[in-house]
C-alpha positions as a printed Julia matrix, in Angstrom:
53×3 Matrix{Float64}:
 112.35   84.55  100.95
 108.72   84.99  102.01
 107.5    83.48   98.74
 108.94   80.11   99.8
 106.7    79.78  102.86
 103.62   78.39  101.11
 100.14   77.79  102.43
 101.01   75.08  105.01
 103.74   77.33  106.42
 101.31   80.22  106.79
  98.86   77.99  108.65
 101.65   76.83  110.97
 102.73   80.42  111.67
  99.13   81.44  112.36
  98.61   78.52  114.75
 101.83   79.29  116.62
 100.84   82.95  116.94
  97.41   81.9   118.18
  98.96   79.63  120.82
 101.57   82.16  121.94
  99.44   85.32  122.02
  95.95   83.92  122.47
  92.75   84.71  120.58
  92.08   88.0   122.41
  95.49   89.54  121.74
  95.88   88.45  118.1
  93.49   91.06  116.56
  95.26   93.85  118.47
  98.63   92.67  117.17
  97.27   92.47  113.62
  95.89   96.0   113.88
  99.22   97.31  115.16
 101.13   95.6   112.33
  98.68   96.98  109.76
  98.99  100.5   111.15
 102.78  100.28  111.14
 102.85   99.07  107.55
 100.5   101.86  106.46
 102.67  104.5   108.16
 105.81  103.04  106.57
 104.15  103.05  103.15
 103.06  106.67  103.57
 106.54  107.71  104.68
 108.26  106.0   101.76
 105.72  107.51   99.35
 106.47  110.96  100.74
 110.2   110.43  100.33
 109.87  109.19   96.75
 107.6   112.15   95.91
 110.22  114.55   97.25
 112.98  112.86   95.27
 110.96  112.99   92.03
 110.32  116.72   92.45
């Protein structure tokens, strides 16, 4: 589903986020999303390691 967005769609999403959240809040939101994804990745890796053992 996300592979169908394309480059113009990504630019549109970025511009909408910039308008809605503003340039000062956008880096904080990006950092929070990145941290959440990293924690999710670590948790799933821990679960798969336990299953393999």
